[in-house]
Amino acid sequence: MEVITFTKDTVLSDVHVHTQQKRHLMVRLNRVGQPVFQTHFKILWQNSNLKSASEDCVIITDNEDTEKQCEEELLVFKAPKLCDMQTIESFLDEDGDLEVQRRPQSPSDRDNTKDYARDVVCPTILTIGSEGQIEEEKCENNTDVIKIEHTMATPLEDVGKQIWRGAFILADYILSQQDLFRGCTALELGAGTGFTSIIMATVAKTVYCTDVGDDLLEMCERNVSLNRFFMEQAGGQIKVKELDWLKNEFGTDPENPYSWTDDDISHFYDETTVIFAADVFYDDDLTDALFKTLSRVTQSLRSNCIIYLSMERRYNFTLRYMDITCDAYNHFRNCLNNFETRNGKQRWTAQEIKLMFPQFFIYEREHLELWKITATPLT
Ligand SMILES: C[S@@+](CC[C@H](N)C(=O)[O-])C[C@H]1O[C@@H](n2cnc3c(N)ncnc32)[C@H](O)[C@@H]1O
């Protein structure tokens, strides 16, 4: 497929924006006929003992390890090295100004500027094998690479089939604060492709990875399988389940492969101490439903619970105000305030987490936020 066109009523996550210009094959069509792609996301483990990539000066350099792993067929992005002050000095000009090496502007520039290539994501180039099936020979079970199947541009109701930057910020937080989550049972709401649940399952014991829609949940389940070795290494497991914020109950229909068994439900209420959700605040009605779900679920848990919510502040010009506004975000903040002041038998304490933790994935942190809510019963 040479050119992918997007119709005006579809949305495309900026996580995937850069993949469209690359030569790549889709892996399959999903059951509603949408092309599904597979992208590899490299985890930059070397950043684990460094400060925030977004806060510090980032100097993009070549990375030899990455280079070795990735030969021509696999366009894995180069990992940036964050430099200490001494190294930074070597990039200062005679007046003391920092000489920033800029990202190449176009694919053709990129070829000519190999030394500081920095692509946001890395589509895997898959090959057609002798039997005609799609093969992928490199990076098999590589503990540095998460493989995610996703679609590229979707109508709004299918946004969960793409990965959003909020998923990266939560994943970064989990990887940088592993002790907070080690051995826990956790619930993800609106998990989409399952990316953040997969990261969580590298430290947690059980992750209930939830969303709505058979097609989406099927994709999510495939991603869990693709990355199973990650979880097996750590002893974690993911259970992909349907949890619709617009319904008051867990689905228990035995005909539905993503429904909850009685054992799941009792295990969930007995053990869950962490709930998380990435980029789920984009529609006011859904935001209301999500807060109600959070309130309902946390009130029934046996233990206190911490909720982590990431989001992107999206600015739009609105005719109503004739100005640029951030309506979905403002609605989120109003809901948060309301639930903090008045929430049945619980006390919610919300706190914004500063984005000072290391960056394990390459993306822009601009306009992203991460919130932590502690939910405790009122005595
Ligand atoms: C913008 S996507 C975020 C997906 C993923 N968390 C990420 O950051 O990549 C919003 C997610 O909320 C889910 N969602 C929307 N309405 C929902 C509902 N009523 N119940 C459960 N999930 C819902 C969507 O299916 C989608 O996966």
mmCIF file of C-alpha atoms and ligand atoms in Angstrom:
data_model
loop_
_atom_site.group_PDB
_atom_site.id
_atom_site.type_symbol
_atom_site.label_atom_id
_atom_site.label_comp_id
_atom_site.label_asym_id
_atom_site.label_seq_id
_atom_site.Cartn_x
_atom_site.Cartn_y
_atom_site.Cartn_z
ATOM 1 C CA MET A 1 0.000 0.000 0.000
ATOM 2 C CA GLU A 2 1.771 3.155 -1.212
ATOM 3 C CA VAL A 3 -0.479 5.940 -0.008
ATOM 4 C CA ILE A 4 -2.973 5.937 2.804
ATOM 5 C CA THR A 5 -5.731 8.481 2.527
ATOM 6 C CA PHE A 6 -7.799 9.717 5.420
ATOM 7 C CA THR A 7 -11.322 10.930 5.068
ATOM 8 C CA LYS A 8 -12.416 14.041 6.903
ATOM 9 C CA ASP A 9 -14.456 12.265 9.540
ATOM 10 C CA THR A 10 -11.597 10.104 10.753
ATOM 11 C CA VAL A 11 -9.080 10.907 13.458
ATOM 12 C CA LEU A 12 -5.440 9.913 13.530
ATOM 13 C CA SER A 13 -3.389 9.791 16.710
ATOM 14 C CA ASP A 14 -0.141 11.743 16.471
ATOM 15 C CA VAL A 15 1.559 8.582 17.748
ATOM 16 C CA HIS A 16 0.862 7.155 14.296
ATOM 17 C CA VAL A 17 1.166 10.302 12.210
ATOM 18 C CA HIS A 18 4.743 9.590 11.233
ATOM 19 C CA THR A 19 4.157 5.986 10.263
ATOM 20 C CA GLN A 20 1.981 6.813 7.276
ATOM 21 C CA GLN A 21 4.863 8.040 5.147
ATOM 22 C CA LYS A 22 6.861 4.879 5.542
ATOM 23 C CA ARG A 23 6.773 1.856 3.301
ATOM 24 C CA HIS A 24 4.994 -0.800 5.283
ATOM 25 C CA LEU A 25 2.549 -3.616 4.973
ATOM 26 C CA MET A 26 -0.597 -3.994 6.919
ATOM 27 C CA VAL A 27 -0.854 -7.327 8.678
ATOM 28 C CA ARG A 28 -4.532 -8.037 8.130
ATOM 29 C CA LEU A 29 -8.001 -6.592 7.828
ATOM 30 C CA ASN A 30 -10.035 -6.672 11.007
ATOM 31 C CA ARG A 31 -13.562 -8.012 11.098
ATOM 32 C CA VAL A 32 -15.033 -4.671 10.047
ATOM 33 C CA GLY A 33 -12.624 -4.395 7.106
ATOM 34 C CA GLN A 34 -10.217 -1.844 8.586
ATOM 35 C CA PRO A 35 -6.507 -2.314 7.728
ATOM 36 C CA VAL A 36 -4.512 -3.360 10.790
ATOM 37 C CA PHE A 37 -0.832 -2.462 11.115
ATOM 38 C CA GLN A 38 1.803 -3.632 13.528
ATOM 39 C CA THR A 39 4.189 -1.163 15.137
ATOM 40 C CA HIS A 40 7.156 -1.933 17.340
ATOM 41 C CA PHE A 41 7.784 0.396 20.249
ATOM 42 C CA LYS A 42 11.247 0.201 21.682
ATOM 43 C CA ILE A 43 11.634 0.603 25.425
ATOM 44 C CA LEU A 44 14.581 2.856 26.200
ATOM 45 C CA TRP A 45 15.762 1.038 29.297
ATOM 46 C CA GLN A 46 18.942 3.102 29.350
ATOM 47 C CA ASN A 47 16.844 6.088 30.422
ATOM 48 C CA SER A 48 15.738 4.438 33.657
ATOM 49 C CA ASN A 49 18.434 6.102 35.770
ATOM 50 C CA LEU A 50 18.097 9.463 34.106
ATOM 51 C CA LYS A 51 15.859 12.412 34.786
ATOM 52 C CA SER A 52 12.933 13.344 32.604
ATOM 53 C CA ALA A 53 13.727 13.461 28.937
ATOM 54 C CA SER A 54 11.230 16.222 28.399
ATOM 55 C CA GLU A 55 12.546 18.389 31.193
ATOM 56 C CA ASP A 56 16.212 18.073 30.335
ATOM 57 C CA CYS A 57 18.063 19.150 27.282
ATOM 58 C CA VAL A 58 17.933 16.249 24.871
ATOM 59 C CA ILE A 59 20.748 15.839 22.449
ATOM 60 C CA ILE A 60 19.955 13.304 19.820
ATOM 61 C CA THR A 61 22.828 11.010 19.025
ATOM 62 C CA ASP A 62 23.279 7.726 17.302
ATOM 63 C CA ASN A 63 22.827 4.580 19.347
ATOM 64 C CA GLU A 64 25.045 1.676 18.424
ATOM 65 C CA ASP A 65 23.014 -1.028 20.169
ATOM 66 C CA THR A 66 19.901 -0.008 18.315
ATOM 67 C CA GLU A 67 21.833 0.111 15.097
ATOM 68 C CA LYS A 68 22.927 -3.499 15.512
ATOM 69 C CA GLN A 69 19.415 -4.745 16.133
ATOM 70 C CA CYS A 70 17.878 -2.987 13.236
ATOM 71 C CA GLU A 71 19.038 -3.679 9.788
ATOM 72 C CA GLU A 72 17.452 -2.465 6.638
ATOM 73 C CA GLU A 73 14.108 -4.174 6.890
ATOM 74 C CA LEU A 74 13.254 -2.975 10.388
ATOM 75 C CA LEU A 75 12.936 0.773 10.828
ATOM 76 C CA VAL A 76 13.363 1.007 14.557
ATOM 77 C CA PHE A 77 13.951 4.537 15.731
ATOM 78 C CA LYS A 78 17.244 5.491 17.243
ATOM 79 C CA ALA A 79 17.237 5.947 20.968
ATOM 80 C CA PRO A 80 18.193 9.387 22.205
ATOM 81 C CA LYS A 81 20.930 9.596 24.787
ATOM 82 C CA LEU A 82 20.447 12.212 27.425
ATOM 83 C CA CYS A 83 23.737 13.838 28.125
ATOM 84 C CA ASP A 84 25.239 14.974 31.387
ATOM 85 C CA MET A 85 26.534 18.495 31.787
ATOM 86 C CA GLN A 86 30.058 17.625 30.632
ATOM 87 C CA THR A 87 28.758 16.154 27.430
ATOM 88 C CA ILE A 88 26.458 19.084 26.928
ATOM 89 C CA GLU A 89 29.437 21.413 27.129
ATOM 90 C CA SER A 90 30.886 19.785 24.058
ATOM 91 C CA PHE A 91 27.765 20.892 22.158
ATOM 92 C CA LEU A 92 28.106 24.551 23.084
ATOM 93 C CA ASP A 93 29.369 27.016 20.521
ATOM 94 C CA GLU A 94 32.059 29.573 21.335
ATOM 95 C CA ASP A 95 29.455 31.959 22.869
ATOM 96 C CA GLY A 96 28.085 29.247 25.105
ATOM 97 C CA ASP A 97 24.894 28.726 23.053
ATOM 98 C CA LEU A 98 23.640 25.180 22.759
ATOM 99 C CA GLU A 99 23.910 23.830 19.249
ATOM 100 C CA VAL A 100 20.771 21.792 18.850
ATOM 101 C CA GLN A 101 20.778 19.023 16.297
ATOM 102 C CA ARG A 102 17.401 19.151 14.658
ATOM 103 C CA ARG A 103 15.244 16.270 13.623
ATOM 104 C CA PRO A 104 15.220 15.784 9.843
ATOM 105 C CA GLN A 105 12.126 17.230 8.188
ATOM 106 C CA SER A 106 11.218 14.601 5.637
ATOM 107 C CA PRO A 107 11.881 10.968 4.849
ATOM 108 C CA SER A 108 14.428 11.937 2.201
ATOM 109 C CA ASP A 109 16.250 14.212 4.641
ATOM 110 C CA ARG A 110 16.258 11.368 7.073
ATOM 111 C CA ASP A 111 18.297 9.168 4.752
ATOM 112 C CA ASN A 112 20.930 11.849 4.445
ATOM 113 C CA THR A 113 21.147 12.553 8.146
ATOM 114 C CA LYS A 114 21.539 9.069 9.495
ATOM 115 C CA ASP A 115 23.481 10.187 12.535
ATOM 116 C CA TYR A 116 20.586 11.843 14.269
ATOM 117 C CA ALA A 117 17.509 10.161 12.931
ATOM 118 C CA ARG A 118 14.697 10.308 15.449
ATOM 119 C CA ASP A 119 11.417 8.911 14.293
ATOM 120 C CA VAL A 120 8.526 9.041 16.667
ATOM 121 C CA VAL A 121 7.420 5.476 16.088
ATOM 122 C CA CYS A 122 8.822 2.590 14.146
ATOM 123 C CA PRO A 123 6.648 0.610 11.801
ATOM 124 C CA THR A 124 7.939 -2.871 11.300
ATOM 125 C CA ILE A 125 8.591 -3.831 7.742
ATOM 126 C CA LEU A 126 7.110 -7.261 7.387
ATOM 127 C CA THR A 127 8.080 -9.579 4.587
ATOM 128 C CA ILE A 128 5.996 -12.016 2.589
ATOM 129 C CA GLY A 129 7.368 -15.519 3.161
ATOM 130 C CA SER A 130 7.614 -18.354 0.663
ATOM 131 C CA GLU A 131 4.190 -19.700 1.643
ATOM 132 C CA GLY A 132 2.690 -16.281 1.121
ATOM 133 C CA GLN A 133 2.199 -15.564 4.783
ATOM 134 C CA ILE A 134 3.555 -12.499 6.507
ATOM 135 C CA GLU A 135 6.785 -13.103 8.353
ATOM 136 C CA GLU A 136 8.802 -11.108 10.750
ATOM 137 C CA GLU A 137 12.218 -12.431 11.452
ATOM 138 C CA LYS A 138 13.898 -9.912 13.662
ATOM 139 C CA CYS A 139 13.407 -8.870 17.274
ATOM 140 C CA GLU A 140 11.478 -12.053 18.096
ATOM 141 C CA ASN A 141 10.779 -11.999 21.837
ATOM 142 C CA ASN A 142 13.038 -9.017 22.256
ATOM 143 C CA THR A 143 12.494 -7.647 25.752
ATOM 144 C CA ASP A 144 13.101 -4.134 24.463
ATOM 145 C CA VAL A 145 10.295 -4.116 21.954
ATOM 146 C CA ILE A 146 6.517 -4.051 22.425
ATOM 147 C CA LYS A 147 4.593 -5.119 19.353
ATOM 148 C CA ILE A 148 1.203 -3.544 18.910
ATOM 149 C CA GLU A 149 -1.412 -4.120 16.251
ATOM 150 C CA HIS A 150 -3.529 -1.063 15.608
ATOM 151 C CA THR A 151 -5.432 0.753 12.908
ATOM 152 C CA MET A 152 -4.187 4.026 11.496
ATOM 153 C CA ALA A 153 -7.136 6.377 11.266
ATOM 154 C CA THR A 154 -10.574 5.674 12.604
ATOM 155 C CA PRO A 155 -13.968 7.208 13.111
ATOM 156 C CA LEU A 156 -14.324 8.670 16.589
ATOM 157 C CA GLU A 157 -16.150 5.623 17.911
ATOM 158 C CA ASP A 158 -13.108 3.458 17.087
ATOM 159 C CA VAL A 159 -10.377 5.646 18.583
ATOM 160 C CA GLY A 160 -9.357 2.814 20.893
ATOM 161 C CA LYS A 161 -7.850 0.986 17.930
ATOM 162 C CA GLN A 162 -5.029 3.539 17.843
ATOM 163 C CA ILE A 163 -2.465 4.333 20.537
ATOM 164 C CA TRP A 164 -2.625 7.752 22.136
ATOM 165 C CA ARG A 165 0.139 9.691 23.865
ATOM 166 C CA GLY A 166 -1.621 9.378 27.218
ATOM 167 C CA ALA A 167 -0.825 5.669 27.056
ATOM 168 C CA PHE A 168 2.899 6.481 26.826
ATOM 169 C CA ILE A 169 2.918 8.835 29.786
ATOM 170 C CA LEU A 170 1.241 6.241 31.993
ATOM 171 C CA ALA A 171 3.564 3.529 30.698
ATOM 172 C CA ASP A 172 6.554 5.744 31.516
ATOM 173 C CA TYR A 173 5.235 6.332 35.006
ATOM 174 C CA ILE A 174 4.686 2.612 35.627
ATOM 175 C CA LEU A 175 8.174 1.728 34.381
ATOM 176 C CA SER A 176 9.789 4.429 36.466
ATOM 177 C CA GLN A 177 7.820 3.624 39.649
ATOM 178 C CA GLN A 178 7.777 -0.146 39.456
ATOM 179 C CA ASP A 179 7.825 -0.628 43.233
ATOM 180 C CA LEU A 180 4.458 1.121 43.498
ATOM 181 C CA PHE A 181 2.827 -1.512 41.299
ATOM 182 C CA ARG A 182 4.812 -4.667 41.990
ATOM 183 C CA GLY A 183 2.546 -7.660 42.586
ATOM 184 C CA CYS A 184 -0.672 -5.613 42.601
ATOM 185 C CA THR A 185 -3.997 -6.334 40.956
ATOM 186 C CA ALA A 186 -4.957 -3.483 38.659
ATOM 187 C CA LEU A 187 -7.825 -2.425 36.414
ATOM 188 C CA GLU A 188 -7.409 -0.466 33.198
ATOM 189 C CA LEU A 189 -10.463 1.363 31.866
ATOM 190 C CA GLY A 190 -10.681 2.188 28.149
ATOM 191 C CA ALA A 191 -7.525 0.190 27.447
ATOM 192 C CA GLY A 192 -7.784 0.377 23.647
ATOM 193 C CA THR A 193 -4.957 -1.638 22.099
ATOM 194 C CA GLY A 194 -3.860 -2.818 25.559
ATOM 195 C CA PHE A 195 -0.466 -1.060 25.407
ATOM 196 C CA THR A 196 -0.508 0.307 28.977
ATOM 197 C CA SER A 197 -1.944 -2.898 30.429
ATOM 198 C CA ILE A 198 0.919 -4.833 28.843
ATOM 199 C CA ILE A 199 3.411 -2.500 30.499
ATOM 200 C CA MET A 200 1.547 -2.761 33.803
ATOM 201 C CA ALA A 201 1.628 -6.567 33.613
ATOM 202 C CA THR A 202 5.419 -6.489 33.587
ATOM 203 C CA VAL A 203 5.229 -5.533 37.279
ATOM 204 C CA ALA A 204 1.675 -6.223 38.464
ATOM 205 C CA LYS A 205 0.366 -9.702 39.200
ATOM 206 C CA THR A 206 -3.012 -9.400 37.480
ATOM 207 C CA VAL A 207 -4.307 -6.701 35.167
ATOM 208 C CA TYR A 208 -7.973 -6.503 34.193
ATOM 209 C CA CYS A 209 -7.657 -4.829 30.814
ATOM 210 C CA THR A 210 -11.097 -3.505 29.856
ATOM 211 C CA ASP A 211 -12.858 -1.697 27.056
ATOM 212 C CA VAL A 212 -15.954 -2.149 24.883
ATOM 213 C CA GLY A 213 -16.632 -3.790 21.526
ATOM 214 C CA ASP A 214 -15.748 -7.285 20.386
ATOM 215 C CA ASP A 215 -13.585 -6.076 17.551
ATOM 216 C CA LEU A 216 -11.509 -3.819 19.794
ATOM 217 C CA LEU A 217 -11.233 -6.404 22.554
ATOM 218 C CA GLU A 218 -10.142 -8.992 19.999
ATOM 219 C CA MET A 219 -7.344 -6.681 18.842
ATOM 220 C CA CYS A 220 -6.388 -6.056 22.441
ATOM 221 C CA GLU A 221 -6.273 -9.792 23.151
ATOM 222 C CA ARG A 222 -4.017 -10.315 20.116
ATOM 223 C CA ASN A 223 -1.649 -7.663 21.433
ATOM 224 C CA VAL A 224 -1.564 -9.370 24.799
ATOM 225 C CA SER A 225 -0.633 -12.633 23.043
ATOM 226 C CA LEU A 226 2.005 -10.927 20.898
ATOM 227 C CA ASN A 227 3.716 -9.688 24.055
ATOM 228 C CA ARG A 228 3.028 -12.627 26.321
ATOM 229 C CA PHE A 229 6.698 -13.319 26.954
ATOM 230 C CA PHE A 230 6.991 -9.928 28.697
ATOM 231 C CA MET A 231 4.397 -10.874 31.263
ATOM 232 C CA GLU A 232 5.518 -14.457 31.626
ATOM 233 C CA GLN A 233 8.994 -13.271 32.536
ATOM 234 C CA ALA A 234 7.549 -11.152 35.327
ATOM 235 C CA GLY A 235 4.837 -13.617 36.374
ATOM 236 C CA GLY A 236 2.029 -11.197 35.541
ATOM 237 C CA GLN A 237 -1.177 -11.965 33.674
ATOM 238 C CA ILE A 238 -3.708 -9.893 31.742
ATOM 239 C CA LYS A 239 -7.402 -10.658 31.601
ATOM 240 C CA VAL A 240 -9.116 -8.867 28.722
ATOM 241 C CA LYS A 241 -12.696 -8.079 29.745
ATOM 242 C CA GLU A 242 -15.595 -5.949 28.665
ATOM 243 C CA LEU A 243 -16.379 -3.075 30.979
ATOM 244 C CA ASP A 244 -18.759 -0.480 29.611
ATOM 245 C CA TRP A 245 -18.937 2.775 31.590
ATOM 246 C CA LEU A 246 -22.485 3.243 30.346
ATOM 247 C CA LYS A 247 -23.650 0.098 32.120
ATOM 248 C CA ASN A 248 -23.921 -0.431 35.826
ATOM 249 C CA GLU A 249 -22.902 -4.060 35.873
ATOM 250 C CA PHE A 250 -20.055 -6.215 34.684
ATOM 251 C CA GLY A 251 -21.154 -8.281 31.682
ATOM 252 C CA THR A 252 -21.538 -11.944 32.625
ATOM 253 C CA ASP A 253 -23.046 -13.366 29.445
ATOM 254 C CA PRO A 254 -21.259 -16.739 29.000
ATOM 255 C CA GLU A 255 -21.640 -16.383 25.217
ATOM 256 C CA ASN A 256 -19.419 -13.288 25.255
ATOM 257 C CA PRO A 257 -15.716 -14.239 25.294
ATOM 258 C CA TYR A 258 -14.895 -11.040 27.213
ATOM 259 C CA SER A 259 -17.484 -11.361 29.955
ATOM 260 C CA TRP A 260 -16.683 -11.774 33.655
ATOM 261 C CA THR A 261 -17.038 -15.005 35.592
ATOM 262 C CA ASP A 262 -18.180 -14.948 39.210
ATOM 263 C CA ASP A 263 -14.622 -15.833 40.215
ATOM 264 C CA ASP A 264 -13.251 -12.903 38.222
ATOM 265 C CA ILE A 265 -15.672 -10.542 39.901
ATOM 266 C CA SER A 266 -14.915 -11.653 43.415
ATOM 267 C CA HIS A 267 -11.154 -11.732 42.759
ATOM 268 C CA PHE A 268 -11.416 -8.251 41.249
ATOM 269 C CA TYR A 269 -13.242 -6.755 44.247
ATOM 270 C CA ASP A 270 -11.028 -8.529 46.775
ATOM 271 C CA GLU A 271 -7.639 -7.751 45.268
ATOM 272 C CA THR A 272 -7.713 -4.591 43.162
ATOM 273 C CA THR A 273 -5.744 -1.650 44.561
ATOM 274 C CA VAL A 274 -4.844 0.247 41.397
ATOM 275 C CA ILE A 275 -7.064 1.632 38.618
ATOM 276 C CA PHE A 276 -5.678 3.447 35.605
ATOM 277 C CA ALA A 277 -6.944 4.959 32.374
ATOM 278 C CA ALA A 278 -5.133 6.716 29.550
ATOM 279 C CA ASP A 279 -6.623 9.392 27.337
ATOM 280 C CA VAL A 280 -10.261 8.705 28.046
ATOM 281 C CA PHE A 281 -11.509 12.284 28.423
ATOM 282 C CA TYR A 282 -12.676 13.495 25.030
ATOM 283 C CA ASP A 283 -16.473 13.391 25.270
ATOM 284 C CA ASP A 284 -18.353 14.949 28.173
ATOM 285 C CA ASP A 285 -21.009 12.240 28.423
ATOM 286 C CA LEU A 286 -18.336 9.536 28.460
ATOM 287 C CA THR A 287 -16.358 11.481 31.050
ATOM 288 C CA ASP A 288 -19.448 11.597 33.297
ATOM 289 C CA ALA A 289 -19.974 7.871 32.792
ATOM 290 C CA LEU A 290 -16.340 7.109 33.525
ATOM 291 C CA PHE A 291 -16.393 9.062 36.807
ATOM 292 C CA LYS A 292 -19.563 7.269 37.859
ATOM 293 C CA THR A 293 -17.913 3.930 37.043
ATOM 294 C CA LEU A 294 -14.841 4.883 39.058
ATOM 295 C CA SER A 295 -16.975 5.892 42.000
ATOM 296 C CA ARG A 296 -19.133 2.766 41.838
ATOM 297 C CA VAL A 297 -16.197 0.394 41.484
ATOM 298 C CA THR A 298 -13.967 1.951 44.138
ATOM 299 C CA GLN A 299 -16.820 1.968 46.679
ATOM 300 C CA SER A 300 -17.126 -1.806 46.301
ATOM 301 C CA LEU A 301 -13.431 -2.645 46.545
ATOM 302 C CA ARG A 302 -12.231 -4.309 49.708
ATOM 303 C CA SER A 303 -9.066 -2.165 49.915
ATOM 304 C CA ASN A 304 -8.208 1.474 49.413
ATOM 305 C CA CYS A 305 -7.411 2.252 45.852
ATOM 306 C CA ILE A 306 -5.228 4.614 43.872
ATOM 307 C CA ILE A 307 -6.435 5.830 40.489
ATOM 308 C CA TYR A 308 -4.044 7.116 37.810
ATOM 309 C CA LEU A 309 -5.495 9.103 34.923
ATOM 310 C CA SER A 310 -3.553 10.502 32.011
ATOM 311 C CA MET A 311 -4.903 12.897 29.431
ATOM 312 C CA GLU A 312 -4.020 15.281 26.691
ATOM 313 C CA ARG A 313 -5.285 18.832 26.836
ATOM 314 C CA ARG A 314 -6.706 19.332 23.365
ATOM 315 C CA TYR A 315 -7.313 22.900 22.243
ATOM 316 C CA ASN A 316 -9.997 23.658 19.669
ATOM 317 C CA PHE A 317 -11.489 26.774 18.249
ATOM 318 C CA THR A 318 -15.168 26.864 19.205
ATOM 319 C CA LEU A 319 -17.853 29.008 17.601
ATOM 320 C CA ARG A 320 -19.658 29.135 20.919
ATOM 321 C CA TYR A 321 -16.894 31.173 22.553
ATOM 322 C CA MET A 322 -15.256 32.419 19.317
ATOM 323 C CA ASP A 323 -12.025 31.399 20.942
ATOM 324 C CA ILE A 324 -9.648 28.517 21.486
ATOM 325 C CA THR A 325 -10.899 26.396 24.351
ATOM 326 C CA CYS A 326 -10.109 23.120 25.995
ATOM 327 C CA ASP A 327 -13.651 21.939 26.702
ATOM 328 C CA ALA A 328 -13.105 18.224 27.280
ATOM 329 C CA TYR A 329 -10.250 18.938 29.676
ATOM 330 C CA ASN A 330 -12.265 21.577 31.546
ATOM 331 C CA HIS A 331 -15.089 19.103 31.931
ATOM 332 C CA PHE A 332 -12.660 16.545 33.341
ATOM 333 C CA ARG A 333 -11.402 19.086 35.910
ATOM 334 C CA ASN A 334 -14.978 19.987 36.915
ATOM 335 C CA CYS A 335 -15.849 16.328 37.403
ATOM 336 C CA LEU A 336 -12.719 15.802 39.438
ATOM 337 C CA ASN A 337 -13.554 18.760 41.679
ATOM 338 C CA ASN A 338 -17.123 17.546 42.152
ATOM 339 C CA PHE A 339 -16.046 14.048 43.094
ATOM 340 C CA GLU A 340 -13.401 15.401 45.456
ATOM 341 C CA THR A 341 -15.919 17.454 47.380
ATOM 342 C CA ARG A 342 -18.874 15.074 47.306
ATOM 343 C CA ASN A 343 -18.518 11.368 46.676
ATOM 344 C CA GLY A 344 -20.833 9.213 48.768
ATOM 345 C CA LYS A 345 -19.015 7.121 51.315
ATOM 346 C CA GLN A 346 -15.562 7.940 50.010
ATOM 347 C CA ARG A 347 -12.960 10.642 50.173
ATOM 348 C CA TRP A 348 -11.103 11.361 46.945
ATOM 349 C CA THR A 349 -7.866 13.291 47.060
ATOM 350 C CA ALA A 350 -6.510 14.337 43.688
ATOM 351 C CA GLN A 351 -2.995 15.404 42.923
ATOM 352 C CA GLU A 352 -1.297 16.183 39.638
ATOM 353 C CA ILE A 353 1.913 14.216 39.129
ATOM 354 C CA LYS A 354 4.750 16.291 37.728
ATOM 355 C CA LEU A 355 6.135 14.826 34.537
ATOM 356 C CA MET A 356 9.654 14.620 35.917
ATOM 357 C CA PHE A 357 10.052 10.877 35.556
ATOM 358 C CA PRO A 358 12.185 9.270 32.850
ATOM 359 C CA GLN A 359 10.933 8.750 29.343
ATOM 360 C CA PHE A 360 11.060 5.173 28.079
ATOM 361 C CA PHE A 361 9.253 5.875 24.818
ATOM 362 C CA ILE A 362 9.792 8.597 22.283
ATOM 363 C CA TYR A 363 6.912 11.060 22.058
ATOM 364 C CA GLU A 364 6.216 14.666 22.929
ATOM 365 C CA ARG A 365 4.958 15.328 26.449
ATOM 366 C CA GLU A 366 3.507 18.712 25.602
ATOM 367 C CA HIS A 367 -0.116 19.129 26.777
ATOM 368 C CA LEU A 368 -0.093 15.794 28.612
ATOM 369 C CA GLU A 369 -1.120 15.493 32.252
ATOM 370 C CA LEU A 370 -1.086 12.703 34.795
ATOM 371 C CA TRP A 371 -3.332 12.685 37.850
ATOM 372 C CA LYS A 372 -3.327 10.505 40.935
ATOM 373 C CA ILE A 373 -6.496 10.110 42.989
ATOM 374 C CA THR A 374 -6.464 8.400 46.349
ATOM 375 C CA ALA A 375 -9.848 6.880 47.180
ATOM 376 C CA THR A 376 -10.402 6.049 50.848
ATOM 377 C CA PRO A 377 -13.630 5.185 52.667
ATOM 378 C CA LEU A 378 -15.081 7.809 55.013
ATOM 379 C CA THR A 379 -15.145 6.423 58.514
HETATM 380 C C1 LIG B 1 -8.719 7.751 23.031
HETATM 381 S S1 LIG B 1 -8.973 6.041 23.331
HETATM 382 C C2 LIG B 1 -7.655 5.663 24.437
HETATM 383 C C3 LIG B 1 -7.172 4.253 24.262
HETATM 384 C C4 LIG B 1 -5.944 3.908 25.096
HETATM 385 N N1 LIG B 1 -6.215 4.062 26.497
HETATM 386 C C5 LIG B 1 -4.778 4.749 24.689
HETATM 387 O O1 LIG B 1 -4.483 5.726 25.378
HETATM 388 O O2 LIG B 1 -4.127 4.438 23.683
HETATM 389 C C6 LIG B 1 -10.415 6.031 24.436
HETATM 390 C C7 LIG B 1 -10.843 4.658 24.850
HETATM 391 O O3 LIG B 1 -12.020 4.727 25.654
HETATM 392 C C8 LIG B 1 -12.862 3.641 25.282
HETATM 393 N N2 LIG B 1 -14.278 3.883 25.607
HETATM 394 C C9 LIG B 1 -15.117 4.778 25.018
HETATM 395 N N3 LIG B 1 -16.348 4.648 25.517
HETATM 396 C C10 LIG B 1 -16.319 3.645 26.427
HETATM 397 C C11 LIG B 1 -17.288 3.042 27.273
HETATM 398 N N4 LIG B 1 -18.564 3.433 27.274
HETATM 399 N N5 LIG B 1 -16.894 2.048 28.089
HETATM 400 C C12 LIG B 1 -15.613 1.639 28.091
HETATM 401 N N6 LIG B 1 -14.635 2.167 27.316
HETATM 402 C C13 LIG B 1 -14.991 3.154 26.482
HETATM 403 C C14 LIG B 1 -12.663 3.557 23.786
HETATM 404 O O4 LIG B 1 -13.113 2.328 23.249
HETATM 405 C C15 LIG B 1 -11.161 3.751 23.676
HETATM 406 O O5 LIG B 1 -10.458 2.556 23.783
#
